[in-house]
Short mmCIF file of C-alpha atoms in Angstrom, two decimals:
data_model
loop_
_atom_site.label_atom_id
_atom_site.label_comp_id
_atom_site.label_asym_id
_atom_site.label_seq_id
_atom_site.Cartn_x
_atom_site.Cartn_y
_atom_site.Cartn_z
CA UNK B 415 17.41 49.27 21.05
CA UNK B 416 14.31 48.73 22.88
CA UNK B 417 13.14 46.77 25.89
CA UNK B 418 11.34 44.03 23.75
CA UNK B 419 14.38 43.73 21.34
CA UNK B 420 17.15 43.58 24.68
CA UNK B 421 15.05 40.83 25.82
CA UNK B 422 14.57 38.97 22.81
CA UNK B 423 18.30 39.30 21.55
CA UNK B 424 19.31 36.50 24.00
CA UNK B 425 17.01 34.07 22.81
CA UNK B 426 18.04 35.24 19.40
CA UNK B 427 21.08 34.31 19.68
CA UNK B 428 20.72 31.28 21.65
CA UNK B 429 18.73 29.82 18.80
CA UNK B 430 21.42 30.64 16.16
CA UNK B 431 24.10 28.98 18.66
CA UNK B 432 21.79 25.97 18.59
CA UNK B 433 21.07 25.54 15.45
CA UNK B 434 24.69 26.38 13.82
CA UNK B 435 25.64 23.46 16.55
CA UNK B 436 22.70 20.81 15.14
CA UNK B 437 24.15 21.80 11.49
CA UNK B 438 27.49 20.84 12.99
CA UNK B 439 26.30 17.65 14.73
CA UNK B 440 24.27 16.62 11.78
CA UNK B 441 27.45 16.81 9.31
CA UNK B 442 29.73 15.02 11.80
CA UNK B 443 27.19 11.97 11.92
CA UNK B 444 26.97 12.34 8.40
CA UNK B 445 30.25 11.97 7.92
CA UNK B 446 31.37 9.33 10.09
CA UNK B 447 28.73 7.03 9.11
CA UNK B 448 30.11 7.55 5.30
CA UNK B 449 33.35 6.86 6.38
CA UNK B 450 32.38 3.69 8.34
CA UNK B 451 30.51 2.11 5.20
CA UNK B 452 33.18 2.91 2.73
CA UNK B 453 35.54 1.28 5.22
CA UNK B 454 33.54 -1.80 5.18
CA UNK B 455 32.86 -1.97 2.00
CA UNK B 456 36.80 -1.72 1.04
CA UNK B 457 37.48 -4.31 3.54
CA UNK B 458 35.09 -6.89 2.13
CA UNK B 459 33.29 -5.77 -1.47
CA UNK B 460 31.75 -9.13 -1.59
CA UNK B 461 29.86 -9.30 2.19
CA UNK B 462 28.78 -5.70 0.61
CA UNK B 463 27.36 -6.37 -1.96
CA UNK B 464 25.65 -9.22 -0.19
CA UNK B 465 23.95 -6.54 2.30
CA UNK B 466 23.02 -4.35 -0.15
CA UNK B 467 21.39 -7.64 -2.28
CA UNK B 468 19.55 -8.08 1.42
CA UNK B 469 18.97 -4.65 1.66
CA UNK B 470 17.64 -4.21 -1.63
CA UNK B 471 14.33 -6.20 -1.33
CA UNK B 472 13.78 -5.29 2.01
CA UNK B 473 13.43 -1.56 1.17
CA UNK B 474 11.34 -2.54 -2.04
CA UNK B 475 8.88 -3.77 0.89
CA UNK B 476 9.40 -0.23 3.06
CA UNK B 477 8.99 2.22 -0.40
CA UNK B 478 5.55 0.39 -1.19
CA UNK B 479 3.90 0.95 2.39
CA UNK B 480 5.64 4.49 2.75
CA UNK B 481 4.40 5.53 -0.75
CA UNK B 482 0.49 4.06 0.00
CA UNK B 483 1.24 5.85 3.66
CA UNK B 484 2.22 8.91 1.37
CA UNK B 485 -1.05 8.25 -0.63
CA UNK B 486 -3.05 8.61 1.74
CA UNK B 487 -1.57 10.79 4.51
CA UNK B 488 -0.84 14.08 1.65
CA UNK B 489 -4.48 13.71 0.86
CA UNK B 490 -6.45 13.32 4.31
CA UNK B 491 -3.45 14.65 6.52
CA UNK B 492 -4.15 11.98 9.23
CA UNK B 493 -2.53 8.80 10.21
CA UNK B 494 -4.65 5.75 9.37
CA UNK B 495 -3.53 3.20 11.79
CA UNK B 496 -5.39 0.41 9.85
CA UNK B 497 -3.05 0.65 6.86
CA UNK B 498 -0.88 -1.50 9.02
CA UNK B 499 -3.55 -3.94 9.10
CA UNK B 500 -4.07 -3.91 5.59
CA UNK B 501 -0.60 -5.30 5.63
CA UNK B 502 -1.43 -7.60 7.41
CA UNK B 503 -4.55 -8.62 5.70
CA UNK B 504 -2.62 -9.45 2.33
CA UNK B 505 -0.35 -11.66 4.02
CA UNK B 506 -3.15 -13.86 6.03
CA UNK B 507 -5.53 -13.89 2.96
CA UNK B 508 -2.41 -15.56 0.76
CA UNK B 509 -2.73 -17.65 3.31
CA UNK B 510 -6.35 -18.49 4.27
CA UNK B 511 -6.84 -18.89 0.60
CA UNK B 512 -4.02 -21.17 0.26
CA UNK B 513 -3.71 -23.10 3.41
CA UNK B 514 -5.05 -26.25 2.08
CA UNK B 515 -1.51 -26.45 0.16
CA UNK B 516 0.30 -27.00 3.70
CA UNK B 517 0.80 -30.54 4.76
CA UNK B 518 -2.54 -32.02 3.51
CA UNK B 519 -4.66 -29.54 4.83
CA UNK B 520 -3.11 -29.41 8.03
CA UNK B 521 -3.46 -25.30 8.30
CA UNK B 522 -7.26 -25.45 6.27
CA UNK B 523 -8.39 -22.51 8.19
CA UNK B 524 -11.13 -22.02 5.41
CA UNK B 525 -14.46 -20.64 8.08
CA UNK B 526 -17.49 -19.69 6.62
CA UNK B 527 -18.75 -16.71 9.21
CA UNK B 528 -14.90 -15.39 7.77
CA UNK B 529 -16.22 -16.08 4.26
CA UNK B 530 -19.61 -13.99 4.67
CA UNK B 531 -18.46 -11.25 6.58
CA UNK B 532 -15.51 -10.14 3.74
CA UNK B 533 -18.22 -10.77 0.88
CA UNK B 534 -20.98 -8.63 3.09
CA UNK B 535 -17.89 -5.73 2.75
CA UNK B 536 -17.41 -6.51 -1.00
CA UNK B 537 -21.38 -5.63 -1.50
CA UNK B 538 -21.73 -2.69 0.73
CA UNK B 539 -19.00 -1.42 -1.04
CA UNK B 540 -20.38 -2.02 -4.55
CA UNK B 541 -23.34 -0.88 -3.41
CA UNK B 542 -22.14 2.49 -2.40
CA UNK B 543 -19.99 2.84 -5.68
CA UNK B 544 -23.57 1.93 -7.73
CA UNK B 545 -25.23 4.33 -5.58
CA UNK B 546 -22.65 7.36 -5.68
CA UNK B 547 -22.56 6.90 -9.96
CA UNK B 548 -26.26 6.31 -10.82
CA UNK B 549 -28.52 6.74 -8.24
CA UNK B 550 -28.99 11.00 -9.30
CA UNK B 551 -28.98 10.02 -13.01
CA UNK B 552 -31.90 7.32 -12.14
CA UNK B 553 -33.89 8.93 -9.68
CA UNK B 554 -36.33 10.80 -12.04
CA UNK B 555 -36.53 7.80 -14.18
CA UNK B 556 -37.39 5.23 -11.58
CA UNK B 557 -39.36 4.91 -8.26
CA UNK B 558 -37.69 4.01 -4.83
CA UNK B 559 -38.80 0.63 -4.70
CA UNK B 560 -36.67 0.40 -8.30
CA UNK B 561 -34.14 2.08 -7.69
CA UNK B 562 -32.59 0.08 -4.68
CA UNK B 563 -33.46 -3.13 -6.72
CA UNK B 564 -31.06 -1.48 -9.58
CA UNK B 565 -28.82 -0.88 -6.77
CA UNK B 566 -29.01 -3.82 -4.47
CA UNK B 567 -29.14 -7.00 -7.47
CA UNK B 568 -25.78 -6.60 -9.16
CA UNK B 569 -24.16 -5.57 -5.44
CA UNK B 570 -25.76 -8.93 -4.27
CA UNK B 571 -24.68 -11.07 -6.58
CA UNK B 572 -21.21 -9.23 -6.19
CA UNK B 573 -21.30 -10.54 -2.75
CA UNK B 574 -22.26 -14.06 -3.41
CA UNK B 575 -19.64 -14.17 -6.32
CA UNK B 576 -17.21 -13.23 -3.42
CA UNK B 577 -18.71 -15.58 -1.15
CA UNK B 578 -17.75 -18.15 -3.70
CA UNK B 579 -14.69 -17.22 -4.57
CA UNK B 580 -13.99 -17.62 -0.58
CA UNK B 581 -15.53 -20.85 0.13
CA UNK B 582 -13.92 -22.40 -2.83
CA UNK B 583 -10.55 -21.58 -2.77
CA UNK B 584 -8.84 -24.52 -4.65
CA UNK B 585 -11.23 -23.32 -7.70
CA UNK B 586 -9.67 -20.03 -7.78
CA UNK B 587 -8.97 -20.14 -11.55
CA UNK B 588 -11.60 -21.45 -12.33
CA UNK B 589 -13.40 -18.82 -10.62
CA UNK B 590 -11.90 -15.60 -11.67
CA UNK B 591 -11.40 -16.75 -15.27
CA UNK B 592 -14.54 -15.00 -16.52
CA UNK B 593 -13.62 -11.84 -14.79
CA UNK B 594 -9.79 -11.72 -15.72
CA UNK B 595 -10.98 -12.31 -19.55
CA UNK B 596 -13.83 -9.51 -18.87
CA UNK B 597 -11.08 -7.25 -17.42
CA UNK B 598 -8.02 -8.03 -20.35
CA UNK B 599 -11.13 -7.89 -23.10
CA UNK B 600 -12.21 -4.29 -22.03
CA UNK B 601 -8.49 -2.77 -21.34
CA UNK B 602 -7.47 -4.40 -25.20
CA UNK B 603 -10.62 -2.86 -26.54
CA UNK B 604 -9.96 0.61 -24.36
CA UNK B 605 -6.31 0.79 -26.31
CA UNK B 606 -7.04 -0.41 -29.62
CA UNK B 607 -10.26 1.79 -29.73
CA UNK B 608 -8.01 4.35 -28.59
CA UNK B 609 -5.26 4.27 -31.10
CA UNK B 610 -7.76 3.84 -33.69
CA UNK B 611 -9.57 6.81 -33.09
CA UNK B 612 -6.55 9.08 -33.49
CA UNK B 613 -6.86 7.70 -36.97
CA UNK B 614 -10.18 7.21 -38.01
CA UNK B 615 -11.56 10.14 -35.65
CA UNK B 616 -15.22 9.97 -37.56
CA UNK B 617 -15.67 6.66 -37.55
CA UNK B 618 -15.98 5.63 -34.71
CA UNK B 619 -19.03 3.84 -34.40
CA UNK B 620 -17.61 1.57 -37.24
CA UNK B 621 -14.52 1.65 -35.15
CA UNK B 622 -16.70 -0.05 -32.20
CA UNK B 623 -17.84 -2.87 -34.72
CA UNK B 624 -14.47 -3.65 -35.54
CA UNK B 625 -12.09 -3.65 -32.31
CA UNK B 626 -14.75 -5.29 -30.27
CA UNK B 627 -14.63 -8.69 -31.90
CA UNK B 628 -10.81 -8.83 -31.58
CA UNK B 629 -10.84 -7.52 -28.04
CA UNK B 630 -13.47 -9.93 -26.96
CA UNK B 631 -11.18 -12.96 -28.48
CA UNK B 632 -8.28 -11.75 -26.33
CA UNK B 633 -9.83 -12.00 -23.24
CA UNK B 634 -12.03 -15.50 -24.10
CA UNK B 635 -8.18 -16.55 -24.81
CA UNK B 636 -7.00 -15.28 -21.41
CA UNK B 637 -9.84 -16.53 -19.73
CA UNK B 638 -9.30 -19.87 -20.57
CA UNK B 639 -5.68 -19.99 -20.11
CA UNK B 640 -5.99 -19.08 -16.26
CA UNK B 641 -8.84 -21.54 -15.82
CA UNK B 642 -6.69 -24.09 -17.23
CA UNK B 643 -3.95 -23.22 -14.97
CA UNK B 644 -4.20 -24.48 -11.25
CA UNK B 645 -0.80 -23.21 -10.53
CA UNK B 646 -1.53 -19.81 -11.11
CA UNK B 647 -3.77 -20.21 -7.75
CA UNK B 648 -1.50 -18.95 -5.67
CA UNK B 649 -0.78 -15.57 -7.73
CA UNK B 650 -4.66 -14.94 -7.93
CA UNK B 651 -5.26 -15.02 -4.16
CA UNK B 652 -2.47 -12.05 -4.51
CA UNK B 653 -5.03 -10.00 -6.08
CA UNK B 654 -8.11 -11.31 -4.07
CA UNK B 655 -6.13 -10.62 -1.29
CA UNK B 656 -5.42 -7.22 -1.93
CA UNK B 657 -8.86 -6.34 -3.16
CA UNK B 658 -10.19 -7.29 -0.21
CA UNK B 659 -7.50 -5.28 1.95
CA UNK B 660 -8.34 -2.05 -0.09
CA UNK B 661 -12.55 -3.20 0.55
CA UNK B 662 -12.06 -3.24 3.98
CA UNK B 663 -10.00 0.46 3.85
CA UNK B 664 -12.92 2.01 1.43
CA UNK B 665 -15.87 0.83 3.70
CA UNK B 666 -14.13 1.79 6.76
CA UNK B 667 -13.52 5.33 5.33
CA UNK B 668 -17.18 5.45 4.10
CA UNK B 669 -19.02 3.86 6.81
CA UNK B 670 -16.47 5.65 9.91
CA UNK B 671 -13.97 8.10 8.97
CA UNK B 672 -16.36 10.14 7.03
CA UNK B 673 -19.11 10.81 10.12
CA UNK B 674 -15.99 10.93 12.46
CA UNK B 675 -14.16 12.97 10.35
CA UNK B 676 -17.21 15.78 10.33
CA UNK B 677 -17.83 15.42 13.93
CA UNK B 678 -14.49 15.13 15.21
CA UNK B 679 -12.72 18.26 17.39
CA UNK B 680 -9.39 16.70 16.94
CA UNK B 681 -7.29 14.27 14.56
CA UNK B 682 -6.45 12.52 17.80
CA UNK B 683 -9.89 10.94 17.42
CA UNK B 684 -9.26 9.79 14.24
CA UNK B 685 -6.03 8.60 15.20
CA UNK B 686 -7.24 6.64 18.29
CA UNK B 687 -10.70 5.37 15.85
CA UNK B 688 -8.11 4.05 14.22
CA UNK B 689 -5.50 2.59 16.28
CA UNK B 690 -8.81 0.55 17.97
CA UNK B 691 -9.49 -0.54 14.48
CA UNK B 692 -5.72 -2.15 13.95
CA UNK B 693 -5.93 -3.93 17.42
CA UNK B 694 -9.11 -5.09 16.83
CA UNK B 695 -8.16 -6.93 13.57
CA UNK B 696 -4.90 -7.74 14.64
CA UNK B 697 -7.11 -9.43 17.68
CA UNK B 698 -9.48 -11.04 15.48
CA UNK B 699 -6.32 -12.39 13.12
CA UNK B 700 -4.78 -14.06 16.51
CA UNK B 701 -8.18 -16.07 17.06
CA UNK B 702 -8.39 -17.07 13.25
CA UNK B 703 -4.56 -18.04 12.62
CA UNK B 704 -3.62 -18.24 16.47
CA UNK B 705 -0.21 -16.34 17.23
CA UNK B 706 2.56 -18.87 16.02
CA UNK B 707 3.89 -17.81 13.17
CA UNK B 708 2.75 -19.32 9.78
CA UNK B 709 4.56 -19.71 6.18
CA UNK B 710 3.24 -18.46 3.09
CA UNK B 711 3.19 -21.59 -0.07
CA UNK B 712 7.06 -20.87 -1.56
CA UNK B 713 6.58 -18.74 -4.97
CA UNK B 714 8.65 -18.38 -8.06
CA UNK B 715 12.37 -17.22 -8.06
CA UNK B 716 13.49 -19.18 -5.22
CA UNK B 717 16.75 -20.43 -7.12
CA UNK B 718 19.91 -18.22 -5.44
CA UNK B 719 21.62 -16.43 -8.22
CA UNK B 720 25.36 -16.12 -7.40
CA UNK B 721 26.77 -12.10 -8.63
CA UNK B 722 30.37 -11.49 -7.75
CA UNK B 723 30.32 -13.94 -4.88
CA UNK B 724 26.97 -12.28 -3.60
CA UNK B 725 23.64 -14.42 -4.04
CA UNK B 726 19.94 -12.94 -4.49
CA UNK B 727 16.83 -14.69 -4.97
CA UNK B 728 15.05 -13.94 -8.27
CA UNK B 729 11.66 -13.62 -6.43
CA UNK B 730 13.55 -10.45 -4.41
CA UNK B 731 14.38 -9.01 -7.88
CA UNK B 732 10.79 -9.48 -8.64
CA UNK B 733 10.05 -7.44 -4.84
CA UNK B 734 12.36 -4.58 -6.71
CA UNK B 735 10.52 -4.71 -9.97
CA UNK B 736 7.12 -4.58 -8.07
CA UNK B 737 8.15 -1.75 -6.42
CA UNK B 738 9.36 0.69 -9.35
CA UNK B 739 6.30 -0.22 -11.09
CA UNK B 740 4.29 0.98 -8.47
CA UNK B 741 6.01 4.06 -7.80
CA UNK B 742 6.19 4.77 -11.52
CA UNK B 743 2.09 3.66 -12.18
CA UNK B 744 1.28 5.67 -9.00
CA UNK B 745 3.18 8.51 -10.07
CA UNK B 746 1.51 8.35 -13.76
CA UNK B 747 -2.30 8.35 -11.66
CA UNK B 748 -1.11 11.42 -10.10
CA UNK B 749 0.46 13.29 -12.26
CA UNK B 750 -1.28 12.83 -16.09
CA UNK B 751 -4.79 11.75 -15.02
CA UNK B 752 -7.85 14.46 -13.27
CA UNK B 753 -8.02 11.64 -10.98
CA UNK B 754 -4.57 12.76 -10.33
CA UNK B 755 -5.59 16.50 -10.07
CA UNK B 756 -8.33 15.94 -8.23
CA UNK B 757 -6.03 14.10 -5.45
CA UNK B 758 -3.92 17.21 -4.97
CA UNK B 759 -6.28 19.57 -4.96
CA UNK B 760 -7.66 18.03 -1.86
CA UNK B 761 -4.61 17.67 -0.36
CA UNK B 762 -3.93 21.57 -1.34
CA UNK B 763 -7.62 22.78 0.06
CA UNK B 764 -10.32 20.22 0.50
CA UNK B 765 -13.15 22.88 1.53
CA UNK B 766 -12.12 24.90 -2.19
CA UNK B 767 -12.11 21.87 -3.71
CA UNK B 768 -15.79 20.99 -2.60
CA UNK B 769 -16.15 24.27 -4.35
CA UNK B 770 -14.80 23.52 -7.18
CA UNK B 771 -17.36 20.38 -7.75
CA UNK B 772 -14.92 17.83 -6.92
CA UNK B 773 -16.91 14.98 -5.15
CA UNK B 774 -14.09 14.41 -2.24
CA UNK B 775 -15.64 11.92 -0.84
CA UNK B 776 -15.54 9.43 -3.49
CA UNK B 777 -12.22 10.95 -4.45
CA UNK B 778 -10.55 10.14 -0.59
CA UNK B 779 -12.46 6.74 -1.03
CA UNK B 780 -10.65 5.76 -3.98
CA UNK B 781 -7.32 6.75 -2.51
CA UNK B 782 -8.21 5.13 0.80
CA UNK B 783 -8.52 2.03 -1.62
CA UNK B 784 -4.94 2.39 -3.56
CA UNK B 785 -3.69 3.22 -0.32
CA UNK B 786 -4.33 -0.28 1.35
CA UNK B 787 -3.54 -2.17 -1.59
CA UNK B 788 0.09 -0.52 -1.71
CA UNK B 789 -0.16 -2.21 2.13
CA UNK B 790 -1.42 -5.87 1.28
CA UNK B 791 1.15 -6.07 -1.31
CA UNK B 792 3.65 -4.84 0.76
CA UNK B 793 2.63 -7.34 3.54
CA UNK B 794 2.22 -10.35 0.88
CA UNK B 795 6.17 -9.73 -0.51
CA UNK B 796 7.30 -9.62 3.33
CA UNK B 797 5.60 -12.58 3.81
CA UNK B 798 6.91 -14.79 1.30
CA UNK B 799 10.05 -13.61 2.31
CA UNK B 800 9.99 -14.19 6.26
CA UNK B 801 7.21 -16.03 8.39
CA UNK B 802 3.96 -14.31 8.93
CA UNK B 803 2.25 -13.23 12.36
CA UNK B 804 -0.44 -11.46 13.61
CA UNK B 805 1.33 -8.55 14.87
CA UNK B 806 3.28 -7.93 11.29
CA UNK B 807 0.71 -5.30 10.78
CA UNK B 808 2.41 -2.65 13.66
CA UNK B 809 5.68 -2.89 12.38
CA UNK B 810 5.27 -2.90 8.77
CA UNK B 811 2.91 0.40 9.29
CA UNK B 812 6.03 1.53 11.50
CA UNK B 813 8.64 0.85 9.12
CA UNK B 814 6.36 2.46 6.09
CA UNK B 815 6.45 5.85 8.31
CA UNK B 816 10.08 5.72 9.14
CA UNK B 817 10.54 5.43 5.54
CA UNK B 818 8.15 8.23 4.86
CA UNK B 819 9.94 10.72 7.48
CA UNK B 820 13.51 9.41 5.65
CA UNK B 821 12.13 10.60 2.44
CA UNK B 822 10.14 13.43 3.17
CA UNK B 823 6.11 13.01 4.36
CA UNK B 824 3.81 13.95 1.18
CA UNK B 825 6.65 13.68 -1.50
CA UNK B 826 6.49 10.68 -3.56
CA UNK B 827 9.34 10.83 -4.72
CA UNK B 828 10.48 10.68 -1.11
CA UNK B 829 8.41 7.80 -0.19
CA UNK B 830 10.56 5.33 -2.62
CA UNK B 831 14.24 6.45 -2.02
CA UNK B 832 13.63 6.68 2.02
CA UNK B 833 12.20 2.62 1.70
CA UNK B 834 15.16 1.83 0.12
CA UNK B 835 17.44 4.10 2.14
CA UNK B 836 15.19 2.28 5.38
CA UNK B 837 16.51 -1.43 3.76
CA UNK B 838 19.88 -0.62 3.54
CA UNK B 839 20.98 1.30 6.53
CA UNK B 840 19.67 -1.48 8.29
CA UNK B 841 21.03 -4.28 6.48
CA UNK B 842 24.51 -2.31 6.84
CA UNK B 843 23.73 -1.52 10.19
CA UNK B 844 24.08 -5.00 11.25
CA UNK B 845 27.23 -5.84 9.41
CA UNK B 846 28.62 -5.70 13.47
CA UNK B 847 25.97 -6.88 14.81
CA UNK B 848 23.24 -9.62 15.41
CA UNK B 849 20.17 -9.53 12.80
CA UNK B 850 18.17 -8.40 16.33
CA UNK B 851 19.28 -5.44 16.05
CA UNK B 852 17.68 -4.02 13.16
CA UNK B 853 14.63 -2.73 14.40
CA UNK B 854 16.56 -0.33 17.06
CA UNK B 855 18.71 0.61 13.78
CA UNK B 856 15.32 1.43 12.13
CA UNK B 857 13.91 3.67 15.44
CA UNK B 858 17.23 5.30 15.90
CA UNK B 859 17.30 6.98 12.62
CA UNK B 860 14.15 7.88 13.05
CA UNK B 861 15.47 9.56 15.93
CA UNK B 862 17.95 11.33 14.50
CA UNK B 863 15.87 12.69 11.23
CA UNK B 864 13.06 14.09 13.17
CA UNK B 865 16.24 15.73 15.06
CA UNK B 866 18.00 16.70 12.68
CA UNK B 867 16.38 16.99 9.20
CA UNK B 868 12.60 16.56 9.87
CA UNK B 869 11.48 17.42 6.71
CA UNK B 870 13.11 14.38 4.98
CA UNK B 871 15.97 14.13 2.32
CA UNK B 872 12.87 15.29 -0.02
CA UNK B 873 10.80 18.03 1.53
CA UNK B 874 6.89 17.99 0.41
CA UNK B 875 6.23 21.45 -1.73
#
């Protein structure tokens, strides 16, 4: 045996010692926290089943941020501390858009300068998508001076439209009407052109003719049932809440992260660029809403429903629902669309997929964009649930990434079952306990995952 191998042997062996000991450690903790739940639950099925009813929704809140944190970390491989914001975001724009609903207009927090600056985002963004998508096909057709009015009209009156849409917030239905019937007409002309085509394959010019009457009907009808619905208010500023969350992600990625991103030394900068960018909102939420915490308008499903002496909103079954849709629509985008492809290529190799002729930058855009609407919607379901605050941002983006390290970083799969496995080990972990406790629950596992098994119940491959 040689010098080298004499001296390495003890270190050899020391590491076997230690990890044959983790192993060890790792199955007794295991164990013993198996054995304490099943002797709960055999004491009392029914408290059980009430903590796993609690648990339930709560995780369908943790798998949605730690599969847009999964979204977007497998593809950029950096921590974007404003996701937690965009949690955040969702909740407080339910609730600028529908704080007129609160005792008379007590909370009316509706401010113009608020107003301009999110529809200012909405047309820089529209004007970058215009310009990525048509400005090399139009160039040799039209001069400069052209080509930015092309650009700049329809982003413009984007903007205003959003601008309006703000300022005019008890109008909501009336407002999005024509674009929820342009959006229903154009997916029900998508599907029936598509299924037609598969049987009329040379006809389908003829085939245009025909589906586009029928498709246009479906969304006039649509149209005019949401204008004619003032209580469906409160479920539209969902969506304009979220859109605006996932505006805010896209232009920061575009306007910072990119430049930062090709300048940058370390991801440390991005990190901190980042973290600024959460306390900064999170600042600029405190002046808006001030720090007390605020209610969201109550929602549908808020009649208990009593199961084997357990009770569970329907509006938490509808958190659950959310969530599996989600994960099963995300998973669909990623695995049977180039979209899809294109995603994990650049999560694979983002220099060979430049290569390749995969336009990354719009690519990371779009998932920046998915990414933070996972987050709003996250935030708005938490928020109908509990009281909202400022500061809900930090530990919904915390929660998301214990659930991510439960499941496994960059596996999807992962991403759901540890936001579930997140909601109930710390709804059981309480059973003992006061509710206050939760939160050292959630850091504690953390603890003992990146300890023990930090590649997650689901390792990425």
């Amino acid at each position: 045996m040689s010098l080298a191998q004499l001296r390495a042997a003890p270190l050899g062996a020391w590491t076997r010692f230690r990890e044959h000991h983790s192993r060890a450690l790792a199955t007794v903790l295991t164990t013993a926290v198996i054995a304490y739940v099943a002797w709960k639950i055999f004491q009392s099925p029914s408290q059980a089943l009430q903590f796993a009813f609690n648990g339930l929704p709560v995780g369908a809140v943790y798998a949605l941020l730690a599969m847009g944190f999964t979204l977007v970390y497998s593809t950029v491989w950096f921590f974007d501390l404003y996701y937690g914001a965009a949690a955040a975001l969702g909740a407080y724009g339910v609730f600028y858009l529908r704080s007129q609903d609160f005792l008379g207009g007590r909370y009316d927090v509706n401010n113009h300068f608020v107003n301009i600056a999110f529809a200012l985002v909405v047309a820089g963004v529209v004007a970058w998508a215009l310009h990525v998508n048509f400005h090399s096909r139009l160039r040799t057709r039209l001069s400069p001076t052209a080509l930015r009015a092309v650009g700049g009209a329809p982003s413009l009156a984007i903007g205003v439209y959003m601008w309006l849409v703000l300022a005019n917030p008890n109008q909501l239905n009336a407002m999005l009407s024509p674009v929820i019937g342009a959006l229903v007409a154009a997916v029900a002309f998508w599907l029936l052109h598509r299924g037609y085509g598969r049987l009329a394959d040379n006809s389908r010019p003829i085939s245009v003719l025909a589906l586009a009457p029928p498709a246009a009907a479906l969304g006039s009808y649509c149209g005019f049932l949401v204008a004619a619905t003032p209580d469906a208010n409160l479920y539209l500023s969902w969506g304009v809440s979220c859109v605006l969350a996932g505006a805010v992600s896209l232009a920061l990625y575009r306007g910072l992260y990119v430049y930062m991103r090709l300048r940058a030394k370390s991801p440390l900068i991005m990190l901190v660029a980042s973290l600024g960018i959460l306390l900064a909102i999170t600042a600029i939420t405190t002046i808006i809403f001030r720090a007390a915490p605020r209610p969201l308008p109550e929602a549908f499903g808020s009649d208990v429903w009593t199961v084997a002496g357990a009770n569970i909103k329907g509006f938490n079954v509808f958190a659950i629902g959310v969530a599996m849709a989600g994960f099963a629509g995300l998973l669909l985008l990623l695995k049977k669309t180039a979209f899809g492809t294109a995603v994990r290529a650049i999560g694979d190799d983002e220099e060979v997929s430049k290569v390749v002729g995969i336009n990354t930058t719009v690519v990371i855009a779009v998932v920046f964009f998915i990414g933070a609407i996972f987050a709003a919607l996250a935030g708005i379901l938490s928020g109908h649930d509990t009281a909202i605050q400022p500061r809900m941002g930090l530990l919904l983006l915390l929660k998301g990434w214990i659930a991510s390290v439960i499941g496994g970083i960059g596996n999807l799969h992962g991403a759901i079952i540890g936001g579930f496995a997140l909601g109930m080990i710390e709804q059981f972990g309480i059973w003992d306990l006061a509710g206050e406790w939760k939160d050292v629950i959630s850091f504690v596992v953390l603890i003992v995952f990146l300890s023990f098994w930090p590649q997650g119940l689901l390792p990425r491959r």
